Coordinates of C-alpha atoms and ligand atoms in Angstrom, one line a residue:
X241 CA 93.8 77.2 125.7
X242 CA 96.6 77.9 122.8
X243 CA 98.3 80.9 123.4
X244 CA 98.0 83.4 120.4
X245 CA 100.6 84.8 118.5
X246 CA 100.2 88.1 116.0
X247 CA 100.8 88.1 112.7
X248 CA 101.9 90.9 110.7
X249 CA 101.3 90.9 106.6
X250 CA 102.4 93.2 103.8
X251 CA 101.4 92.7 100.6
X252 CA 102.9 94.3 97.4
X253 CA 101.8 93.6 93.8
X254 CA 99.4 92.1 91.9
X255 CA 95.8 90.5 93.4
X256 CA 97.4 86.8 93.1
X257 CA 99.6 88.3 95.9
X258 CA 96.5 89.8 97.7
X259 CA 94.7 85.9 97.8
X260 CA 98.0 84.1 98.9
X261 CA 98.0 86.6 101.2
X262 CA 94.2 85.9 102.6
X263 CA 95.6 82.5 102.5
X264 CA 98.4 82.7 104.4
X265 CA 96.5 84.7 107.1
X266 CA 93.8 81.5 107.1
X267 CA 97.0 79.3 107.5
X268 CA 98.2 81.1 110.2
X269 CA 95.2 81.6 111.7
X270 CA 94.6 77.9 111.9
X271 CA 98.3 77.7 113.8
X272 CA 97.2 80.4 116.7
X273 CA 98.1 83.1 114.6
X274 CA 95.8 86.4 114.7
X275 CA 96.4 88.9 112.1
X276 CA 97.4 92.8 113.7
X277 CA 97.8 95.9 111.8
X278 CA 101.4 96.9 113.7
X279 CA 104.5 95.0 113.0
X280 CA 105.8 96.3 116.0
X281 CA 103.4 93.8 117.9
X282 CA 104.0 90.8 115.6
X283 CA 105.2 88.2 116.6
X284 CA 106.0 86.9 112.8
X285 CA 105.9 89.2 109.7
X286 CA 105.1 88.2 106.5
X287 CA 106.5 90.6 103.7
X288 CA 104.7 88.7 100.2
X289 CA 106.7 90.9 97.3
X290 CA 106.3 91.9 94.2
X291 CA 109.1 91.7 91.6
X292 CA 107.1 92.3 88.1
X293 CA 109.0 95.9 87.9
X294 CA 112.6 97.3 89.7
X295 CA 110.5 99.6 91.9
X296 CA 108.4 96.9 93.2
X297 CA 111.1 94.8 94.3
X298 CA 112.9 97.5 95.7
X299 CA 109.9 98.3 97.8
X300 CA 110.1 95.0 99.6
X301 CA 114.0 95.2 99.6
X302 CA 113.6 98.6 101.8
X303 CA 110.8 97.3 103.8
X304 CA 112.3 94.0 104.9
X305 CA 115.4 96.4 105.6
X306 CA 114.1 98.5 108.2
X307 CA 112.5 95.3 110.2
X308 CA 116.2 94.7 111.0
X309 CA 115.6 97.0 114.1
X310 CA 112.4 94.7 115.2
X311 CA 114.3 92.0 115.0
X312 CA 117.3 93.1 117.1
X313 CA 114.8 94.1 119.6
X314 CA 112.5 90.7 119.7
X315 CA 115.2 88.1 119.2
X316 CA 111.7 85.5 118.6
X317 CA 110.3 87.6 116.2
X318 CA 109.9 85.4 112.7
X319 CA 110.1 87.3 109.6
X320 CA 109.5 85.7 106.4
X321 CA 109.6 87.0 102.5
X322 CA 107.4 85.4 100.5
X323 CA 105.9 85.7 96.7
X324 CA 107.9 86.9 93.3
X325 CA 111.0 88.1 95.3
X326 CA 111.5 85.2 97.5
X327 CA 111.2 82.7 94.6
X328 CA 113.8 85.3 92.4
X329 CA 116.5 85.9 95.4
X330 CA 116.1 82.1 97.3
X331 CA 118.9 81.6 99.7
X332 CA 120.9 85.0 98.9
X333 CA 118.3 86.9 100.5
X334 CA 119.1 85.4 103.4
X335 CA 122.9 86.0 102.9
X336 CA 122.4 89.3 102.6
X337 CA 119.7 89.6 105.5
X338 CA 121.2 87.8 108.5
X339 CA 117.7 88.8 110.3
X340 CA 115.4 86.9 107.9
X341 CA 114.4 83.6 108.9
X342 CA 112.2 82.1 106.0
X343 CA 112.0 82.9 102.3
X344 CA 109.0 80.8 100.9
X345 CA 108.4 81.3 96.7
X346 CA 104.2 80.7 95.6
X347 CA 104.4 77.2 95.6
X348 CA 104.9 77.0 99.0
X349 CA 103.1 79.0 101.1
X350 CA 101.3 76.0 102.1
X351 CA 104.1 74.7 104.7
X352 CA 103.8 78.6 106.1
X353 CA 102.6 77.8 109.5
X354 CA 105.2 74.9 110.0
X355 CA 108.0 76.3 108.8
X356 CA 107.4 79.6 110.9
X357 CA 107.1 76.9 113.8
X358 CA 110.7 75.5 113.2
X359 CA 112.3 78.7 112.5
X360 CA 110.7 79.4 116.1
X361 CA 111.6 76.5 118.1
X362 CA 114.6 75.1 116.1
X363 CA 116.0 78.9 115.0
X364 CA 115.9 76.7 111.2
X365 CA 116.9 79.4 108.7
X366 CA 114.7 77.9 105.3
X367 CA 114.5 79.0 101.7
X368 CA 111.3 76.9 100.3
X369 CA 111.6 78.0 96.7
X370 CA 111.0 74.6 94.5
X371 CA 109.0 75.2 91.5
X372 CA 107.6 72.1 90.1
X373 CA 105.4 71.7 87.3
X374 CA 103.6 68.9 88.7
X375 CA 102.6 71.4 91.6
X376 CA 99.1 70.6 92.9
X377 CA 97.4 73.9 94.4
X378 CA 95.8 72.3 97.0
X379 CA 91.7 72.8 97.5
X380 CA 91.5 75.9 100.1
X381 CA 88.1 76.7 101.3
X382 CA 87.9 80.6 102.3
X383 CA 87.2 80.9 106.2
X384 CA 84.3 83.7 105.9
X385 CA 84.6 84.8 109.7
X386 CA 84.2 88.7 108.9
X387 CA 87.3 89.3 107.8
X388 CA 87.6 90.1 104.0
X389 CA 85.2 91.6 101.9
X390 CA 82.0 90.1 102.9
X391 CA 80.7 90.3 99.1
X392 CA 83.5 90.0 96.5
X393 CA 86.8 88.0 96.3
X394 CA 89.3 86.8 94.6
X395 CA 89.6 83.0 93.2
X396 CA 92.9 81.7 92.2
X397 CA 92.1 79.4 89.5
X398 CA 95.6 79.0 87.4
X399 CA 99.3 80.2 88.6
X400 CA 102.5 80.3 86.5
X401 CA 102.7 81.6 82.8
X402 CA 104.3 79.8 79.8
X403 CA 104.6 82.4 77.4
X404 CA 108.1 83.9 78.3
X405 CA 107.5 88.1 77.1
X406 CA 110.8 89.0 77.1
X407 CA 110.3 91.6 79.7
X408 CA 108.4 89.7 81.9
X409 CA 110.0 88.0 85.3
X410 CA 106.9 86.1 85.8
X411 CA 108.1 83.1 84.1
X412 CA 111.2 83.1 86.5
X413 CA 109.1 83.3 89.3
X414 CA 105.9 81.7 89.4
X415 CA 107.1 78.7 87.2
X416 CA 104.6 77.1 84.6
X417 CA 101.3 77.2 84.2
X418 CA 99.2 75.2 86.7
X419 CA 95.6 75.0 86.6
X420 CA 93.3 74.0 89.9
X421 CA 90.9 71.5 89.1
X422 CA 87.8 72.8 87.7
X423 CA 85.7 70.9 91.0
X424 CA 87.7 72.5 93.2
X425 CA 86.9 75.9 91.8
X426 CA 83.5 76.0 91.6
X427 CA 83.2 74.1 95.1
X428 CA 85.4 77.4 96.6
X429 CA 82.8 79.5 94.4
X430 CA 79.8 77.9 95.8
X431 CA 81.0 78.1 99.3
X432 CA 81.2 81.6 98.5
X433 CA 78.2 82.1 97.6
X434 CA 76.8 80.5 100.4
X435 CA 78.3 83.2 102.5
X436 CA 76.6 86.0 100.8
X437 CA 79.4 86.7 98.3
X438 CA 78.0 88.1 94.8
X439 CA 80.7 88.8 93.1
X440 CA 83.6 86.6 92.2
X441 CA 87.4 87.5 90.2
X442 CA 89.0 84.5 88.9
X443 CA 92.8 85.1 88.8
X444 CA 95.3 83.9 87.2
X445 CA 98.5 85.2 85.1
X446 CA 96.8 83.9 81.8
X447 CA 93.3 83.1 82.6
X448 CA 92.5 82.2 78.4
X449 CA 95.2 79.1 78.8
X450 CA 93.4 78.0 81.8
X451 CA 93.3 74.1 81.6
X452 CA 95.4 73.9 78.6
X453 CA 97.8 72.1 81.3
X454 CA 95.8 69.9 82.6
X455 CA 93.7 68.2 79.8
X456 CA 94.6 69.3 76.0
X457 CA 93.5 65.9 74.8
X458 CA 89.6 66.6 76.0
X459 CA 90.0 70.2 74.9
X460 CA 90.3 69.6 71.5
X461 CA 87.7 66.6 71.6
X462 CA 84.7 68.1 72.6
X463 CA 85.3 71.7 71.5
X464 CA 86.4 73.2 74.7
X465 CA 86.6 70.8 77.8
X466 CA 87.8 72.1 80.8
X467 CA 88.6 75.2 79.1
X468 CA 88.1 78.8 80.3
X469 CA 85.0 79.5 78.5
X470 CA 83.5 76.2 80.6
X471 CA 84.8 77.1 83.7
X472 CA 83.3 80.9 83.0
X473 CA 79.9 78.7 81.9
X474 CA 80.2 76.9 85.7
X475 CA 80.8 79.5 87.7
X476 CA 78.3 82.1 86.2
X477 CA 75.8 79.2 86.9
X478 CA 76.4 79.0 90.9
X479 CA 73.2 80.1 92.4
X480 CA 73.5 83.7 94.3
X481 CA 76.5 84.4 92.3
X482 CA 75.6 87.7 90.7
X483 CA 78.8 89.0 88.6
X484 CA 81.6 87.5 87.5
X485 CA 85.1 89.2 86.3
X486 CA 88.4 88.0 85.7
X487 CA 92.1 88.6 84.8
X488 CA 94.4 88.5 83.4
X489 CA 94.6 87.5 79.4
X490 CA 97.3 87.1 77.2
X491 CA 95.2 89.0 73.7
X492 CA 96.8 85.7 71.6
X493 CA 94.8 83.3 73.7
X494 CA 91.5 85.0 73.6
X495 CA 89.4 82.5 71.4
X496 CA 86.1 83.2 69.6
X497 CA 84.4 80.4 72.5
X498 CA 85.1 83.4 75.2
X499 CA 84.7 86.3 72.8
X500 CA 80.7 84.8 72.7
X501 CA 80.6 84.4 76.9
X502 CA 80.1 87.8 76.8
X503 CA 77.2 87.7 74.1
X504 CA 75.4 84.6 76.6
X505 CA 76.7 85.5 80.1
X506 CA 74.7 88.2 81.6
X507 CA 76.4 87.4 85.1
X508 CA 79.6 88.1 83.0
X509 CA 80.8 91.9 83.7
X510 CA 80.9 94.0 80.4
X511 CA 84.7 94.6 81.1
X512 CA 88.0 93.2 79.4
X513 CA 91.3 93.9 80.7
X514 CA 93.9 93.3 77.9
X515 CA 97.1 94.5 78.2
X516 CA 98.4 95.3 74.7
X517 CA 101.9 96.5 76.0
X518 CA 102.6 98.4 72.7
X519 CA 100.6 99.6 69.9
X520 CA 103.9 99.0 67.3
X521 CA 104.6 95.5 65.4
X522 CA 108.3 95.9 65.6
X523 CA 108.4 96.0 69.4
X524 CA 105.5 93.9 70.0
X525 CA 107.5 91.1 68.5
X526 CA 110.4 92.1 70.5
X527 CA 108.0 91.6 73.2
X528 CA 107.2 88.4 71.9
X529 CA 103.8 89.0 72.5
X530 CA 102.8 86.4 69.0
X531 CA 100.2 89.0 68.4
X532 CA 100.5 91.6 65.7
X533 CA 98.7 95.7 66.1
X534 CA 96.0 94.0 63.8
X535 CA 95.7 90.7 65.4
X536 CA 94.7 92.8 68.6
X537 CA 92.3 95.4 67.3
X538 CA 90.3 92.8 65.4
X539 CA 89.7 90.9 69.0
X540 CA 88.7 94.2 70.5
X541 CA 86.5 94.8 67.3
X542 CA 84.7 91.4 68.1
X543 CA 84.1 92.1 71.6
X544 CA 82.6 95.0 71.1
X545 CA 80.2 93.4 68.6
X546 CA 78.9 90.7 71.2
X547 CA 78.6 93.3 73.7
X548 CA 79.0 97.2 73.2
X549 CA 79.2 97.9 76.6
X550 CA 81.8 96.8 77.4
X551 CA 84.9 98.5 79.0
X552 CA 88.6 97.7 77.7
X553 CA 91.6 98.4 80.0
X554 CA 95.1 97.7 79.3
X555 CA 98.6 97.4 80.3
X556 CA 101.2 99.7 78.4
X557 CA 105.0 99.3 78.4
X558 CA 106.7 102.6 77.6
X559 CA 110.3 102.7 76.8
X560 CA 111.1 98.9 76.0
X561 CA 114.3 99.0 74.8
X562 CA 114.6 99.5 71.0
X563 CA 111.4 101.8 71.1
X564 CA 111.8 104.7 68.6
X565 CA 109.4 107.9 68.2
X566 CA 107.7 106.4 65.5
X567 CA 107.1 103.1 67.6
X568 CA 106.2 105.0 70.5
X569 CA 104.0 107.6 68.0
X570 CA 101.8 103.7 66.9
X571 CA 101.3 103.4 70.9
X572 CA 99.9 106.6 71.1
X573 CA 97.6 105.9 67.7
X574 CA 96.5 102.9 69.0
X575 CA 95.4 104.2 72.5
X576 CA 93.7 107.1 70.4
X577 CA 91.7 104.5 68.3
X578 CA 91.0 102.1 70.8
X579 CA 89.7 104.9 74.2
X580 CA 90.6 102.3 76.8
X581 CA 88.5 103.1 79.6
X582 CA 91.6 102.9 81.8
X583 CA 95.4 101.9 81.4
X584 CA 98.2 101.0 83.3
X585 CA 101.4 102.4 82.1
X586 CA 105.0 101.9 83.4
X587 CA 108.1 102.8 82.3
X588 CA 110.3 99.4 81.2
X589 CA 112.5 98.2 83.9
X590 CA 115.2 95.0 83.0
X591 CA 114.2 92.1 85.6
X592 CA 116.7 89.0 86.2
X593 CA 116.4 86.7 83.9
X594 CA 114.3 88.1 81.4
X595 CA 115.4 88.2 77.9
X596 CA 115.0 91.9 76.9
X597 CA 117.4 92.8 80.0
X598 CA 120.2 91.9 77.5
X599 CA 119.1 93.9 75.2
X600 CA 121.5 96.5 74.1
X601 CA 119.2 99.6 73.0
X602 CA 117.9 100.5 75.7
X603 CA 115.7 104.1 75.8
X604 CA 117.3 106.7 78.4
X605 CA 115.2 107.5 81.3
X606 CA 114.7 110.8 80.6
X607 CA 113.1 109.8 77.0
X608 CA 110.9 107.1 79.2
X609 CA 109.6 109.7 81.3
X610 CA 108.8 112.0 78.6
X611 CA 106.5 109.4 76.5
X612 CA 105.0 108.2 80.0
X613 CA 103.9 111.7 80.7
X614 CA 102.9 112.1 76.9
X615 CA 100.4 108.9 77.2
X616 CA 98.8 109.3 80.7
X617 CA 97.8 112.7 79.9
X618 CA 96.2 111.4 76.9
X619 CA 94.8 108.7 78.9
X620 CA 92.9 111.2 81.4
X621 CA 91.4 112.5 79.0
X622 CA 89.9 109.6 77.1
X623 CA 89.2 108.3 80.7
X624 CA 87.5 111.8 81.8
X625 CA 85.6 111.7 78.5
X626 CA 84.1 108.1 78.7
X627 CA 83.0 109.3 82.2
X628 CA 81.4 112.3 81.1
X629 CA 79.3 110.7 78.1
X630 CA 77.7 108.2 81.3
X631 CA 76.4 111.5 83.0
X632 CA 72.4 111.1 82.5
X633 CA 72.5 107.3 82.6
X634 CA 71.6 105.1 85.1
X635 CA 73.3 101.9 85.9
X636 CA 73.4 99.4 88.2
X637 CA 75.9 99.6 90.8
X638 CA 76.9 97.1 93.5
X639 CA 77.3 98.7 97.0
X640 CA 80.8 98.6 98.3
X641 CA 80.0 100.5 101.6
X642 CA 80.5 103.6 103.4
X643 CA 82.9 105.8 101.7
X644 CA 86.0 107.5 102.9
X645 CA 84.2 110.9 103.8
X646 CA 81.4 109.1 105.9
X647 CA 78.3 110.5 106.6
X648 CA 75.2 109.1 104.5
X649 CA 78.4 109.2 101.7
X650 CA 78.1 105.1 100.1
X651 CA 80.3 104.0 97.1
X652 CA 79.3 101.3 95.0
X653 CA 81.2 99.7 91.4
X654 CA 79.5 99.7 88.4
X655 CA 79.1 96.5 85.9
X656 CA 82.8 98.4 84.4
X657 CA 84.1 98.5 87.6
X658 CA 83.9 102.6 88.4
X659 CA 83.2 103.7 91.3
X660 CA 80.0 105.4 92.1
X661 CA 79.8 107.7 95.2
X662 CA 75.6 108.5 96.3
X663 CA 74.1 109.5 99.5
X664 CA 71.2 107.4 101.3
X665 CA 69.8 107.9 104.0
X666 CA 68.6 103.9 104.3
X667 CA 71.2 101.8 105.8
X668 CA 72.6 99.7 103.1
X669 CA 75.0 96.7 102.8
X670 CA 77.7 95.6 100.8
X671 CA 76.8 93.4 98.2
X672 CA 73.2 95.2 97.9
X673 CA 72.6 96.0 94.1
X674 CA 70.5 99.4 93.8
X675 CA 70.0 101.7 90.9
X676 CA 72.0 104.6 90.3
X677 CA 71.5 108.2 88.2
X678 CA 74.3 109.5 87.0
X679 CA 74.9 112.8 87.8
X680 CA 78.6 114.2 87.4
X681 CA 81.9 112.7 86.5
X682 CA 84.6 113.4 89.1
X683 CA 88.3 112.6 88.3
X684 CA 88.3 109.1 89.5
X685 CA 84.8 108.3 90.0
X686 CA 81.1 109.3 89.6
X687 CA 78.6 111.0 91.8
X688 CA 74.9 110.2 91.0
X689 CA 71.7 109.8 93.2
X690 CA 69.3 106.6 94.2
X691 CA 66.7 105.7 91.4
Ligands
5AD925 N1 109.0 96.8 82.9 C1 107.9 97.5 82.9 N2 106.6 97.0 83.0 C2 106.5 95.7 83.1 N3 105.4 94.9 83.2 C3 105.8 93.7 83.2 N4 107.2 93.6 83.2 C4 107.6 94.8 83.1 C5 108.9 95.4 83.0 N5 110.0 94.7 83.0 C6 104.0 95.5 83.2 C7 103.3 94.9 82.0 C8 102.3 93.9 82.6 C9 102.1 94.6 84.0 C10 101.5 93.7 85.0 O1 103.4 95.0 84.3 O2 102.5 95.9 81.4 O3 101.1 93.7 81.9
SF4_926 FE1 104.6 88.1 81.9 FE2 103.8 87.8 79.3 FE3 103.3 85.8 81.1 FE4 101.9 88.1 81.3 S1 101.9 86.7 79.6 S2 102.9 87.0 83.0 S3 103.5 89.6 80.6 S4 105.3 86.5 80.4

């Protein structure tokens, strides 16, 4: 019998991080490896990084310090970086951490398991951080062996980003856009399925330029192709499949053709994440965004046309550098006028390589921190009020589980993603749709009761 080995991963960022992280446990795991919550006990650590904002990456900077003393004490031990760091830093982050053995960028988690294997057995220090355009991601068929959610996850189905927002390190790190093969997706979707999954989240950096890459000549044939509205079509057609949800768009790339998915799908959740990033022209073509205030409100307008329900969430930058009051004062309008069910909002950080970090006006930290405040208690509100007006309604709600505070306490997402807490006294299961009653908004969920 193999000997096993444990295997230690941290993940940081964005849920393209949390599946190459799945993946490179099901690599691993295919090598001996079994996955343990200590890194004190691994016998490799993978640290997959985050570098879309300076606090991010210092995270992982601060982590991978402090395993310095694990390695000191376990000679063997293998620790590798991995995602949007690894590809930024390559080889110096092995100059400057003599106790790292393997920094592996996105395209390359693949060759995980044998590279771990020669930095064991041949003490090879590696940097695997080519980014081609002509990358391939190879067809990956989830093991569904109880670990992972039993009845949502994540499908990679693009990587990379072409549109080069002057903020954004993305571009730096995770190369150009690369779309899997539309087969491939749906077979991983159906094998899902299969397994009881009901809910599926197609990732990707730009999901609306998804196959743009890999066919534009029988896009603009037959009106669409191997576009993202198809694949949508596809996947909302796999049998036992029950929602369907993705992210992340770029507003300029959302076409009419998806805007009416949400009009025909019903397996389609009523919920839009579109990170606007500012609500002023000026700075939104700073951004280079190519979309104008207008150009997003009338998409936003449309949607809620073909489907009324349906929650919009955003991204917000605050403090990008040239941002005056009165730009910062068309943010705050905009948020006003549009009640996003939920933002994010981060202060602007410079990343390496990206345009805007030459910038010369930048905003002072203490005016950042002022607007941020300024905008997410505005956002609480609008948030707490689009809570309170679905008190009295009842919704269907997918069961998650047991919650936190146990008991007969279950928590379950709505079609807009909240989360529901209920009690039952019936055992139920994840994945098990029930209807819910609304009863009281709490600060970041809902309480209701069983139908
Ligand atoms: N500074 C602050 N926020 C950023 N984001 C991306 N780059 C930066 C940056 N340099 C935010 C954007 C993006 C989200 C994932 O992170 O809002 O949509
Ligand atoms: Fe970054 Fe813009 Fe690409 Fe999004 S669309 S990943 S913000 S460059």
């Amino acid at each position: 019998m193999t000997k096993t080995r444990n295997l230690y991963i941290e993940t940081f960022g964005c849920q393209m991080n949390e599946r190459d992280s799945e993946i490179m446990a099901q690599l691993m795991s295919q090598a001996a490896y079994l996955e343990t919550a200590s890194p004190e006990e691994a016998d490799c650590i993978v640290v997959n990084t985050c570098s879309i904002r300076g606090k991010a990456a210092q995270k992982a900077y601060s982590l991978l310090g402090g395993y310095r003393r694990l390695k000191k004490r376990r000679p063997d031990l293998v620790i590798a970086v991995a995602g949007c760091v690894a590809q930024q830093d390559g080889e110096s982050l092995l100059k400057k951490m003599p106790h790292l053995d393997l920094v592996i960028g996105p395209q390359n988690i693949y060759r995980l398991p044998e590279l771990v294997e020669a930095a064991r057995w041949q003490a090879s220090r590696t940097t695997a951080t080519e980014l081609t355009k002509d990358f391939v991601i190879p067809p990956f068929l989830p093991k569904m062996d109880g670990s992972g959610a039993p009845h949502k996850r994540f499908v990679t189905i693009m990587q990379g980003c072409n549109n080069f927002c002057t903020y954004c390190v993305v571009p730096h790190t995770r190369g150009r856009e690369v779309s899997r093969k539309p087969e491939d997706i749906i077979n991983e979707v159906r094998h899902l399925a299969e397994h009881g999954v009901r809910e599926v989240t197609l990732l990707g950096q730009n999901v609306n330029s998804y196959g743009q890459d890999r066919n534009p000549a029988t896009l603009a044939e037959n009106g669409g192709g191997d576009d993202f509205p198809s694949l949508l079509r596809a996947v909302a057609a796999v049998d036992g499949i029950r929602r369907v949800r993705f992210t992340t768009s770029h507003p300029k790339d959302l076409s009419a053709r998806l805007i009416s998915c949400f009009a025909e799908l019903e397996k389609l959740c009523p919920h839009f994440h579109l990170p606007v990033q500012s609500g002023s022209d000026r700075i939104l073509a700073r951004m280079n965004r190519k979309y104008t205030r207008a150009d997003y409100l009338a998409k936003v307008s449309e949607l809620r046309r073909v489907r009324p329900d349906i929650a919009i969430t955003t991204d917000l930058i605050i403090g990008f550098p040239g941002e005056g009051e009165d730009d910062f004062a068309d943010t705050m309008e905009l948020v006003n006028f549009v009640r996003y069910d939920s933002a994010f909002s981060f202060k602007y950080s410079d990343r390496p390589n990206a345009a805007a970090t030459a910038f010369t006006d930048k905003v002072s930290e203490e005016i950042k921190s002022r607007r941020l405040t300024l905008l997410q208690q505005r956002q609480d509100e609008i948030s707490g009020e689009i809570s309170q007006a679905m008190v009295g309604h009842t919704v269907e709600v997918m069961v998650e589980g047991k919650s936190k505070n146990a008991g007969e306490q279950w928590s379950g997402r709505t079609p807009t993603n909240r989360i529901v807490n209920f009690s039952s006294q019936q055992p139920l299961s994840p994945g098990q749709f029930i209807d819910i009653y609304l009863e009281e908004a709490c600060r970041h969920s809902l309480r209701g009761r069983i139908v």
